[in-house]
Tab-separated table of C-alpha atoms and ligand atoms in Angstrom:
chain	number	residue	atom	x	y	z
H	9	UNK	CA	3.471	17.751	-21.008
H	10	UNK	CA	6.487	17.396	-23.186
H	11	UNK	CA	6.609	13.470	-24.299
H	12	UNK	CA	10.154	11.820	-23.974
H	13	UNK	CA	10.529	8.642	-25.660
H	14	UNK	CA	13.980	7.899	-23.337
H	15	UNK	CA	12.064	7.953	-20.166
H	16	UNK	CA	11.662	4.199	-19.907
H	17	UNK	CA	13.297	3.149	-16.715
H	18	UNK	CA	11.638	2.871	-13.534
H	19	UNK	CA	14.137	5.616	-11.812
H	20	UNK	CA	13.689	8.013	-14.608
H	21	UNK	CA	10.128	7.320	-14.743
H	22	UNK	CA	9.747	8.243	-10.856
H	23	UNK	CA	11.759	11.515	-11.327
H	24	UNK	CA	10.349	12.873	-14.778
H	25	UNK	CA	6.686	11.632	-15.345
H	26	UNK	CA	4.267	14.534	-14.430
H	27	UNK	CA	7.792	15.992	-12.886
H	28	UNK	CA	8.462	17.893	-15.744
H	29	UNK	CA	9.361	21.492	-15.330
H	30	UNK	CA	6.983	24.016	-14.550
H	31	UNK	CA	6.600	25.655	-18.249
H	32	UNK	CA	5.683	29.304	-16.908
H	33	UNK	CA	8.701	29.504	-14.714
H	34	UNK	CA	11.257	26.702	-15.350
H	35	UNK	CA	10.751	25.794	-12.197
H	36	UNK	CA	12.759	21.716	-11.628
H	37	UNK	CA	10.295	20.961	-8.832
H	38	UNK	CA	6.444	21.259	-9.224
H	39	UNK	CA	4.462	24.145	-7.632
H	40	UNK	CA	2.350	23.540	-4.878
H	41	UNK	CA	-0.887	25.531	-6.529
H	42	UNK	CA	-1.989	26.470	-3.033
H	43	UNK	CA	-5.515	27.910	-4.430
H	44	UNK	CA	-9.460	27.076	-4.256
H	45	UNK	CA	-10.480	28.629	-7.287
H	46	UNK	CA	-9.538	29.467	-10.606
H	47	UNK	CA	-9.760	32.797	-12.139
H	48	UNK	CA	-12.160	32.231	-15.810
H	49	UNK	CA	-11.626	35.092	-18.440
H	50	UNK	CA	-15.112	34.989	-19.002
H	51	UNK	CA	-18.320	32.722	-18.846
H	52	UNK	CA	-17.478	29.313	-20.126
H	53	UNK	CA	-13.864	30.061	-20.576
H	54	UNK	CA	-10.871	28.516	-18.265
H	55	UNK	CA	-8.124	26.804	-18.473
H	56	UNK	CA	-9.044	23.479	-17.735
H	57	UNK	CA	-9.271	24.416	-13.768
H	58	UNK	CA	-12.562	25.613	-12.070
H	59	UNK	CA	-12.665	24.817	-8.460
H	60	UNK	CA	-9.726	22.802	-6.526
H	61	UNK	CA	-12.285	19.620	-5.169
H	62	UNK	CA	-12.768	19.158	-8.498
H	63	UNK	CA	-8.991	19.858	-10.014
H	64	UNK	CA	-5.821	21.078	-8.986
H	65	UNK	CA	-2.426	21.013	-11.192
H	66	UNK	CA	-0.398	19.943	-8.573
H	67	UNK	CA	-2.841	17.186	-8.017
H	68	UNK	CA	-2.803	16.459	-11.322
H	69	UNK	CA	1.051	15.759	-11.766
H	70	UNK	CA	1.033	13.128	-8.883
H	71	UNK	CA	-1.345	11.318	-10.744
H	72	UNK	CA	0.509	11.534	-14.135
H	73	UNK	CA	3.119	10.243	-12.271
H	74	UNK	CA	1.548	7.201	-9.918
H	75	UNK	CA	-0.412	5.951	-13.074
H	76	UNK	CA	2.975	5.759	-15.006
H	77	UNK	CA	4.787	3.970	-12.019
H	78	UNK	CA	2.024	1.148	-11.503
H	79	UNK	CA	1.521	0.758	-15.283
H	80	UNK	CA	-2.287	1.917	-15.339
H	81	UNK	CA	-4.107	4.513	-17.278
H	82	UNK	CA	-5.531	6.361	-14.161
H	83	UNK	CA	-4.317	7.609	-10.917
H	84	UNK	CA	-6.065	9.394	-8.155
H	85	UNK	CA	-5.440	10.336	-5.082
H	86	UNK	CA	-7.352	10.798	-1.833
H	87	UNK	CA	-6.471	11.717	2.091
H	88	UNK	CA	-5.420	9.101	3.302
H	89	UNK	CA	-5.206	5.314	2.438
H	90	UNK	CA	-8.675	4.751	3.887
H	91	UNK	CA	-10.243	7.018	1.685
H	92	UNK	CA	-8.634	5.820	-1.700
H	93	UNK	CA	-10.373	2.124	-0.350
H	94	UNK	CA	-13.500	4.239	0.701
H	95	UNK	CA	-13.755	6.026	-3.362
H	96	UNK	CA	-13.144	2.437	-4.947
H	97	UNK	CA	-16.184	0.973	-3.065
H	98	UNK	CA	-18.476	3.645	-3.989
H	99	UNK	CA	-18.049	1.608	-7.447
H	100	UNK	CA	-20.751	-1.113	-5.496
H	101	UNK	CA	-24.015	-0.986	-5.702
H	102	UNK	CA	-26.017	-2.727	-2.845
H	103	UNK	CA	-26.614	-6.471	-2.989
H	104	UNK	CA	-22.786	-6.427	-4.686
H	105	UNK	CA	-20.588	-9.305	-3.213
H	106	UNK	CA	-16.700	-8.572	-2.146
H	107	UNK	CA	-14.290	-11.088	-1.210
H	108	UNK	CA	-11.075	-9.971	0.904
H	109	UNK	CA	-7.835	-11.575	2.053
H	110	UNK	CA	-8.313	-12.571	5.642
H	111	UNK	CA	-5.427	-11.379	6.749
H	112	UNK	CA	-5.354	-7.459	5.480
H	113	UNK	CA	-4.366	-4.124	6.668
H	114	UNK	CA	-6.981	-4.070	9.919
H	115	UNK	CA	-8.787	-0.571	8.950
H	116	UNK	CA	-10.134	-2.475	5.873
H	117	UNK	CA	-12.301	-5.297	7.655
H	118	UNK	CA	-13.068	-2.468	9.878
H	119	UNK	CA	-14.512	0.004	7.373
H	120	UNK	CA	-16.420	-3.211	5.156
H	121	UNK	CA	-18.004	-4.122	8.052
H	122	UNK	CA	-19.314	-1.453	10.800
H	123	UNK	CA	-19.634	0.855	7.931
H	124	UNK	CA	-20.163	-0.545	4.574
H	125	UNK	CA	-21.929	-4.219	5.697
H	126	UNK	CA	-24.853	-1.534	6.547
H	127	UNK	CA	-25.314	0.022	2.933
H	128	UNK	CA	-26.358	-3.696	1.672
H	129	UNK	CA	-22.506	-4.691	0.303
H	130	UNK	CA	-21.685	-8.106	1.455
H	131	UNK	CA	-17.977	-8.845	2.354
H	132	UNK	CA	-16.391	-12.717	2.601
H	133	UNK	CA	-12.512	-13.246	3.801
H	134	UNK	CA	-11.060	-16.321	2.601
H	135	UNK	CA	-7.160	-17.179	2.936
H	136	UNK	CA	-6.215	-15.683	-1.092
H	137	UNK	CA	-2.965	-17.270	-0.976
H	138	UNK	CA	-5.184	-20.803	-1.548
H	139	UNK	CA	-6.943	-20.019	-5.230
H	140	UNK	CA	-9.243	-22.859	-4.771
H	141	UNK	CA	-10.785	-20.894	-1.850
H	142	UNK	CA	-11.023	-18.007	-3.716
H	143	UNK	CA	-12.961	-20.230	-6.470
H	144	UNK	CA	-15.023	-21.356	-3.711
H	145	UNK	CA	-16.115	-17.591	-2.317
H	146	UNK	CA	-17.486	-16.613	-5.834
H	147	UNK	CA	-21.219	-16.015	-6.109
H	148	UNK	CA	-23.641	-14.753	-8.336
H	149	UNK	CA	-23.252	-10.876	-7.401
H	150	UNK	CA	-18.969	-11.061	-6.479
H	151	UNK	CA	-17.957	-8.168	-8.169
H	152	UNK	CA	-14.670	-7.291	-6.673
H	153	UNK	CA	-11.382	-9.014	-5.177
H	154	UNK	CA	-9.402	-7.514	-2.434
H	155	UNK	CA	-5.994	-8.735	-2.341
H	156	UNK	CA	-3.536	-7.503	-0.126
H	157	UNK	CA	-0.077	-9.175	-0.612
H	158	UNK	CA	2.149	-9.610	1.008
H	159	UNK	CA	-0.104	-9.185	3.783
H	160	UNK	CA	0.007	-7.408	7.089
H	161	UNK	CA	1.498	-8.757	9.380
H	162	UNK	CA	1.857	-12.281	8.538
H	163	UNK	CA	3.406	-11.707	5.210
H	164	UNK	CA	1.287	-14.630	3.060
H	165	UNK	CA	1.907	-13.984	-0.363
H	166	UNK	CA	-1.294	-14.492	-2.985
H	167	UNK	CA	-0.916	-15.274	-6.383
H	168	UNK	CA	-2.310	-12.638	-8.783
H	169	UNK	CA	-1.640	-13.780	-12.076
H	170	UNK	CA	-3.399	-17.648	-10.737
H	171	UNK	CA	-6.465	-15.170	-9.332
H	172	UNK	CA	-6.867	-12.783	-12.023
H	173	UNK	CA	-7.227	-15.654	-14.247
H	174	UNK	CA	-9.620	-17.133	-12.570
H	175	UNK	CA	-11.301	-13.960	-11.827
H	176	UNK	CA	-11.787	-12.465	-15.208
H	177	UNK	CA	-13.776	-15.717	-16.316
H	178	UNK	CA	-16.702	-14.536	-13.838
H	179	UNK	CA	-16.576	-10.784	-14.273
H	180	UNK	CA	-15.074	-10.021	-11.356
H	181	UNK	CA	-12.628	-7.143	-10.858
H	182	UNK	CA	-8.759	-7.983	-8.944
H	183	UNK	CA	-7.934	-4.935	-7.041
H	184	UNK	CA	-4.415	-5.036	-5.152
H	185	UNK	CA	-3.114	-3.675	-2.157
H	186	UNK	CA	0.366	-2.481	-3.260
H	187	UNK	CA	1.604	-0.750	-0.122
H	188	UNK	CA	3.892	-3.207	1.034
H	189	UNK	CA	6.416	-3.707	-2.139
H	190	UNK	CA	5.540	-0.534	-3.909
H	191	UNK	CA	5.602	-0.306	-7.851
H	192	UNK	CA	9.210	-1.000	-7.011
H	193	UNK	CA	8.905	-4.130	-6.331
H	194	UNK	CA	5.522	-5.754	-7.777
H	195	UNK	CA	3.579	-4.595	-10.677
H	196	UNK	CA	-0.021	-6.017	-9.723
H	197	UNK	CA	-1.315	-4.590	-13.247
H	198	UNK	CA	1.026	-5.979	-15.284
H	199	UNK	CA	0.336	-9.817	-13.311
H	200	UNK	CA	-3.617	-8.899	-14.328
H	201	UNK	CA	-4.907	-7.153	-11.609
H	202	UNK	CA	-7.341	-4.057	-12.551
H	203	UNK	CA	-7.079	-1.906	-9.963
H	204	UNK	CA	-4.219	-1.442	-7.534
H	205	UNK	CA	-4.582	0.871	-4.617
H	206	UNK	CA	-1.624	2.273	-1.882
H	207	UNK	CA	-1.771	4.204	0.927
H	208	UNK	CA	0.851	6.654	-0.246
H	209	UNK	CA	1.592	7.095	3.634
H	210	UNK	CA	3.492	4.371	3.539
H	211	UNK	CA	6.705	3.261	0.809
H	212	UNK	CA	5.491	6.282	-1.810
H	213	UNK	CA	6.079	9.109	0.289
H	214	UNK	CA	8.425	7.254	2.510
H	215	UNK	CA	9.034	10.098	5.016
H	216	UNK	CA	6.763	9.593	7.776
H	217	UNK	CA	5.326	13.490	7.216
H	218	UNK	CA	1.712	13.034	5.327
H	219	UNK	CA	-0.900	10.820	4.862
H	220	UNK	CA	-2.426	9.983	1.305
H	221	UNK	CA	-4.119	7.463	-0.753
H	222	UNK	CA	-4.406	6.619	-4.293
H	223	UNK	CA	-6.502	4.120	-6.687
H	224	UNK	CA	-4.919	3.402	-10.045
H	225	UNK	CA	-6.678	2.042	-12.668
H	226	UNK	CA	-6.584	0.236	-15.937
H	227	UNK	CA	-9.984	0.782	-17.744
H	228	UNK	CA	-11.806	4.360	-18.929
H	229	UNK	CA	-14.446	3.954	-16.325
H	230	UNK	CA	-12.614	3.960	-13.504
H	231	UNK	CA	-10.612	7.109	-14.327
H	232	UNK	CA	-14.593	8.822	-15.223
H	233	UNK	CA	-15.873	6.929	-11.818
H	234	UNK	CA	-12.632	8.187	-9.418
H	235	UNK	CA	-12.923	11.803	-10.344
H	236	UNK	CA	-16.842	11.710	-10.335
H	237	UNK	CA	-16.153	10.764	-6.716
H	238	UNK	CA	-12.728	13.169	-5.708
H	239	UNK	CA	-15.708	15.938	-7.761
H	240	UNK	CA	-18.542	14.214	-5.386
H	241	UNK	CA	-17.242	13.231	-2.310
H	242	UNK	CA	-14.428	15.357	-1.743
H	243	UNK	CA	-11.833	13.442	0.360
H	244	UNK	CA	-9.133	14.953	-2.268
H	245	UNK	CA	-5.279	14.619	-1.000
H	246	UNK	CA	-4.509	18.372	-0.392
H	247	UNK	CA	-1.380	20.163	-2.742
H	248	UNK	CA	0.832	20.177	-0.204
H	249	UNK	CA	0.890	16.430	-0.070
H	250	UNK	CA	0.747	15.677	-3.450
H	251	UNK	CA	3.887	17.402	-3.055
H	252	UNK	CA	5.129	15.771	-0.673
H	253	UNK	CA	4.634	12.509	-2.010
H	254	UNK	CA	6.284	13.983	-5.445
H	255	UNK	CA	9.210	14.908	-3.695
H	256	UNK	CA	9.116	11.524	-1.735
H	257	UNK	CA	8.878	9.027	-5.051
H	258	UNK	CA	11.553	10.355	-6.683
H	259	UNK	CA	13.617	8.730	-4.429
H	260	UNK	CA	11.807	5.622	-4.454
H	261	UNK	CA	14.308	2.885	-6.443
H	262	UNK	CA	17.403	4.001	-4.554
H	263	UNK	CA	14.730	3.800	-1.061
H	264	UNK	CA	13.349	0.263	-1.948
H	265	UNK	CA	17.137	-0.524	-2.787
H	266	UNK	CA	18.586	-0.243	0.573
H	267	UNK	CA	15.249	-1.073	1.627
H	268	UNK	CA	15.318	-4.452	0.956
H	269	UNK	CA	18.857	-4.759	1.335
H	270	UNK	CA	18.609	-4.109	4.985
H	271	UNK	CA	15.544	-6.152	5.144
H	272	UNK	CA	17.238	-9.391	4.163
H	273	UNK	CA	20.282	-8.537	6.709
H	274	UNK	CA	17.610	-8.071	9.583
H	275	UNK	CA	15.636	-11.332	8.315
H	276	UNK	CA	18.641	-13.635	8.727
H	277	UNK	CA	19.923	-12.112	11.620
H	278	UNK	CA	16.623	-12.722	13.626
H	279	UNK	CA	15.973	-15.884	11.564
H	280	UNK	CA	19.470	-17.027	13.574
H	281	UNK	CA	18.676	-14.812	16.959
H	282	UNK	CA	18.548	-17.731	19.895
H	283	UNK	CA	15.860	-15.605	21.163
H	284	UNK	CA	13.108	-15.651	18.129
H	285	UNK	CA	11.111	-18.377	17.324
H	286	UNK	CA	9.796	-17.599	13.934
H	287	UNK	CA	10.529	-15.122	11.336
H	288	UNK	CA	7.985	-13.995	8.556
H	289	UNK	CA	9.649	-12.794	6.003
H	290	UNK	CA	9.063	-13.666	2.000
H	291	UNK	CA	12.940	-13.707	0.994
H	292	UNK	CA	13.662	-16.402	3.628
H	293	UNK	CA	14.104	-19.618	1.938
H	294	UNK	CA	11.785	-21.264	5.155
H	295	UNK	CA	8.929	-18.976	3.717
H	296	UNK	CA	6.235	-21.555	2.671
H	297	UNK	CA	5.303	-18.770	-0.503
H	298	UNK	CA	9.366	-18.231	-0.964
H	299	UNK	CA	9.213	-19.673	-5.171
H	300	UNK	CA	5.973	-17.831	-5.452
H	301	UNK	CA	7.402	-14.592	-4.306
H	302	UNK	CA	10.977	-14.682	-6.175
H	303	UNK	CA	8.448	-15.192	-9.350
H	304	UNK	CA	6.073	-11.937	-8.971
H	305	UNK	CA	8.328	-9.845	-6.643
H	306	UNK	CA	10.994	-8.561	-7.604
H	307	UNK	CA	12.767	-7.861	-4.467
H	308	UNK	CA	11.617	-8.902	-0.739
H	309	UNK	CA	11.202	-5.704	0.967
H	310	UNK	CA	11.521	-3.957	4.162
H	311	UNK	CA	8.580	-5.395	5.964
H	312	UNK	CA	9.409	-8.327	8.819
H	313	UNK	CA	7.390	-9.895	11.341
H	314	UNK	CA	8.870	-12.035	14.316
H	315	UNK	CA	7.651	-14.499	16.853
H	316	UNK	CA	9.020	-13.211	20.557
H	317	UNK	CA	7.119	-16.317	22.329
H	318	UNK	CA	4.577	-14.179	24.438
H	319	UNK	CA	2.916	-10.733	25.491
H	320	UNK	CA	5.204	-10.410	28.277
H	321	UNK	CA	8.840	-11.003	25.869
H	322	UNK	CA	7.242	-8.588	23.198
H	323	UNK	CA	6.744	-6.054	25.802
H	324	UNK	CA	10.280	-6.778	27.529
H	325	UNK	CA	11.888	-5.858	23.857
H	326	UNK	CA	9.680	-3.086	23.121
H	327	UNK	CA	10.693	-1.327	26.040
H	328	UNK	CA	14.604	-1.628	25.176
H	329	UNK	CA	14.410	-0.411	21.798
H	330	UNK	CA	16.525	2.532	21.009
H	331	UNK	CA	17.255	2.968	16.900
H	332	UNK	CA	13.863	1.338	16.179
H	333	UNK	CA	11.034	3.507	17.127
H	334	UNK	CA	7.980	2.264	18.546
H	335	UNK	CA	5.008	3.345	16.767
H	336	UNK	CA	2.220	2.188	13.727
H	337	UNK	CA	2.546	2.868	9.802
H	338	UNK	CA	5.606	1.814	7.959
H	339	UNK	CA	7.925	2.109	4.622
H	340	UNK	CA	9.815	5.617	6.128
H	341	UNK	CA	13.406	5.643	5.833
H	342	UNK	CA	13.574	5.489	10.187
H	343	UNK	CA	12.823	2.038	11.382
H	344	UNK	CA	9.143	1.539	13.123
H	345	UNK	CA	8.895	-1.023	15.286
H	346	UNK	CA	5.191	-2.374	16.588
H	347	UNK	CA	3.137	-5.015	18.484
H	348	UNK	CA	0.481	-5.933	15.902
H	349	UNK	CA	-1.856	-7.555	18.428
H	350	UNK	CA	-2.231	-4.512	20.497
H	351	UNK	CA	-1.767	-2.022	18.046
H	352	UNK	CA	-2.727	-2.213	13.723
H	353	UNK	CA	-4.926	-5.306	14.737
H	354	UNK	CA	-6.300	-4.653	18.235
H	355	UNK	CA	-9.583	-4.300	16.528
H	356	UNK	CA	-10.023	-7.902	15.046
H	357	UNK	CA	-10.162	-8.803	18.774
H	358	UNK	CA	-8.775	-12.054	20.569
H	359	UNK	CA	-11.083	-14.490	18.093
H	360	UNK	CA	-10.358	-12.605	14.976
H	361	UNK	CA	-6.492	-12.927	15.818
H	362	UNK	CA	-6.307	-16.443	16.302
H	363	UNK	CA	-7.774	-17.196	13.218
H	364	UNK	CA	-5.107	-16.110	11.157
H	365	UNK	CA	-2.988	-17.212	13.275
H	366	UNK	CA	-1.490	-13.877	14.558
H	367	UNK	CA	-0.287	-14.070	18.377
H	368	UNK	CA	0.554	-11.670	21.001
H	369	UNK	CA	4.109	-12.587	20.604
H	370	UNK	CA	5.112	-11.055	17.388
H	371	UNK	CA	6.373	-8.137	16.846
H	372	UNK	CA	6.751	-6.086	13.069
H	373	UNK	CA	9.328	-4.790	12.010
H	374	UNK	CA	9.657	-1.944	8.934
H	375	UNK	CA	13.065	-1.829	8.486
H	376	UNK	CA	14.201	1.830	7.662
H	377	UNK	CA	17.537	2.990	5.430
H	378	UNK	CA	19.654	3.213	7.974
H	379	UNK	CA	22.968	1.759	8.754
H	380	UNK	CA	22.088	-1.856	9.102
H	381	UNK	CA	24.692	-2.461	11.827
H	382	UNK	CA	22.740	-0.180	13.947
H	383	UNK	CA	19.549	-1.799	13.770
H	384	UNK	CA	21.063	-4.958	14.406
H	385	UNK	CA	23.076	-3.738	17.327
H	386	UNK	CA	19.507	-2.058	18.659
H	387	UNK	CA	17.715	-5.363	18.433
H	388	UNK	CA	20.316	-7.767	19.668
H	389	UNK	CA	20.137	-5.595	22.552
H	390	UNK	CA	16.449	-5.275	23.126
H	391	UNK	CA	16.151	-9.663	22.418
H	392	UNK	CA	18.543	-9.327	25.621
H	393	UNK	CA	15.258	-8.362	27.768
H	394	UNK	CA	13.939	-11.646	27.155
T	30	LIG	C1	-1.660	2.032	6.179
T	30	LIG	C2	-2.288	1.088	5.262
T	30	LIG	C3	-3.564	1.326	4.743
T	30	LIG	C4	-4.397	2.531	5.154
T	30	LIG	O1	-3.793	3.725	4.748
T	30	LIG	P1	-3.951	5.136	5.540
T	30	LIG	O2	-3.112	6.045	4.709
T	30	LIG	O3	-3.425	4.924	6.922
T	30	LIG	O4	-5.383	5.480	5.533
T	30	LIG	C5	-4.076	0.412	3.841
T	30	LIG	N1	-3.390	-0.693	3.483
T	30	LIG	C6	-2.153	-0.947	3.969
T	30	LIG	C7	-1.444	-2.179	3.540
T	30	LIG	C8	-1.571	-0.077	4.879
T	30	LIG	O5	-0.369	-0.354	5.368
């Protein structure tokens, strides 16, 4: 690819970085190389491509690209979210120690322990906003981190310059979950952190329409180790979505703009609603992690959860909603609207909810791109059910 020393900017980062134009056809956008295998002029002789587990040049721009917008010196990318988490624990060996935020995406407790628990890893979850907990969790055989922050749905910020610090003193590797603020808005890498994963599902693609994951990295073995394991174990993210999600970051900035513009309009307008009792949300000033997020954020995000009072108002509000859809995932430009206790964290179950202090009250909000007055107008409206 053609080097350009005046791509520096975020923006122009997103749009040119492994976006370049195709140099067979001057084609602006990239091809989707919709192939399995690679044609070889003769035995031993290719051109860089032999079979499309292993390699594919669509593939291959996304990663350019994700690497360069997280700051790393590896991307790749895998199905789904799930399976970019799934290919960076293959990097444990049994016996290995992992300690998690308490309070993460639910699929992730899920997959360390009815799946992974049983291959000999052992998993801890400590509150990671409180570093002297983390300090405390450390043993012998800790070799990895999992932070999610801000976290889902309770929106706790950890520190990951304070842990990554204190991490690389024992060996042990920081590995971020970036979904919720997107390079956009936090640079985990650039705080310390080695390894930052997304589910590109989410902010990245930012069009509700595919599912994808990636792990960036910062070191040469983790580039070797993640496509030994797309090469290995196969759960590659198909052409089409890498397309996709190339098509969906270039619009990232001006996304994450309006974004978190309409995030901040929603959070005061609940935080004032007669009819809410709480509002999560790390640009309100009542946030207890406020300071801590102005310094390694640098915007708030789309991402709000609320406090209805009970099962019974959540469901009242649910039903009324019109603009806001009801339904999982987040970070697409519509609005999605969900019941976290029945829904993303039904799994934790009733004991597993209460000690992180999510209820069956609150509701999450990801607050889409459209016209805020809308939104507003939707949810003063359903808050009228209660
Ligand atoms: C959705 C999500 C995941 C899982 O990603 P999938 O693409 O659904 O597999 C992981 N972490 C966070 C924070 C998420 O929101």
């Amino acid at each position: 690819m053609k080097e350009n020393s005046n791509i520096r900017g975020f923006a122009s980062k997103a749009i040119h970085v492994g976006q370049e134009p195709d140099p067979s056809t001057g084609s602006v956008a990239v091809p989707i190389h919709a192939t399995s295998t690679y044609v070889q002029e003769e035995l031993g002789k290719n051109k860089g491509y032999e079979y499309a587990r292993v390699s594919n040049p669509t593939r291959d721009r996304l990663q350019q690209n994700l690497a360069a917008l997280e700051g790393g010196t590896s991307a790749h990318v895998f199905a789904s979210g799930m399976a970019a988490v799934t290919a960076l624990c293959t990097m444990l060996k049994a016996g290995d120690h992992v300690i998690c935020s308490d309070n993460v995406y639910g699929g992730v407790p899920r997959l360390f322990n009815q799946v992974l628990a049983n291959y000999g890893l052992e998993f801890s979850y400590v509150d990671t906003s409180d570093v002297a907990q983390v300090e405390r969790a450390l043993r012998r055989r800790t070799k990895f981190i999992y932070v999610e922050t801000p976290t889902n749905p309770l929106m706790t910020i950890s520190d990951i310059a304070a842990i990554s610090r204190l991490c690389h003193k024992r060996d042990v590797e920081v590995i971020v979950d970036n979904t919720f603020m997107s390079p956009y808005f936090q640079q985990p890498l650039a705080l310390g952190a080695d390894m930052v994963v997304h589910s590109t599902t989410k902010f990245l693609n930012g069009h509700s329409d595919g599912l994808g994951g990636v792990v960036i990295g910062t070191k040469p073995e983790h580039a070797e180790r993640f496509a030994f394991i797309q090469k290995c174990s196969g759960a590659i993210l198909s052409p089409f979505e890498c397309w996709l999600v190339l098509r969906g970051v270039k619009t990232l900035a001006v996304r994450m703009e309006q974004h978190d513009r309409n995030g901040r309009a929603i959070a005061a307008f609940l935080a004032a609603h007669p009819k809410v009792e709480k509002v999560f949300y790390p640009g309100l000033k009542t946030h207890p992690q406020h300071e801590l997020a102005k310094k390694q954020m640098t915007g708030f995000g789309a991402m709000i959860t609320f406090e209805t009072g009970s099962l019974k108002h959540a469901k009242r509000m649910l039903a009324k909603v019109r603009v806001c859809s009801l339904g999982e995932s987040l970070g697409g430009v519509e609005t999605l609207i969900s019941h976290p206790a029945t829904m993303t964290h039904a799994a934790l179950g009733e004991k597993g909810r209460k000690a992180i202090g999510l209820t069956d009250g609150m509701v999450r909000i990801s607050v889409g791109i459209e016209d805020v007055e809308d939104i507003m107008a939707d949810l003063d409206n359903a808050l009228k059910a209660i």
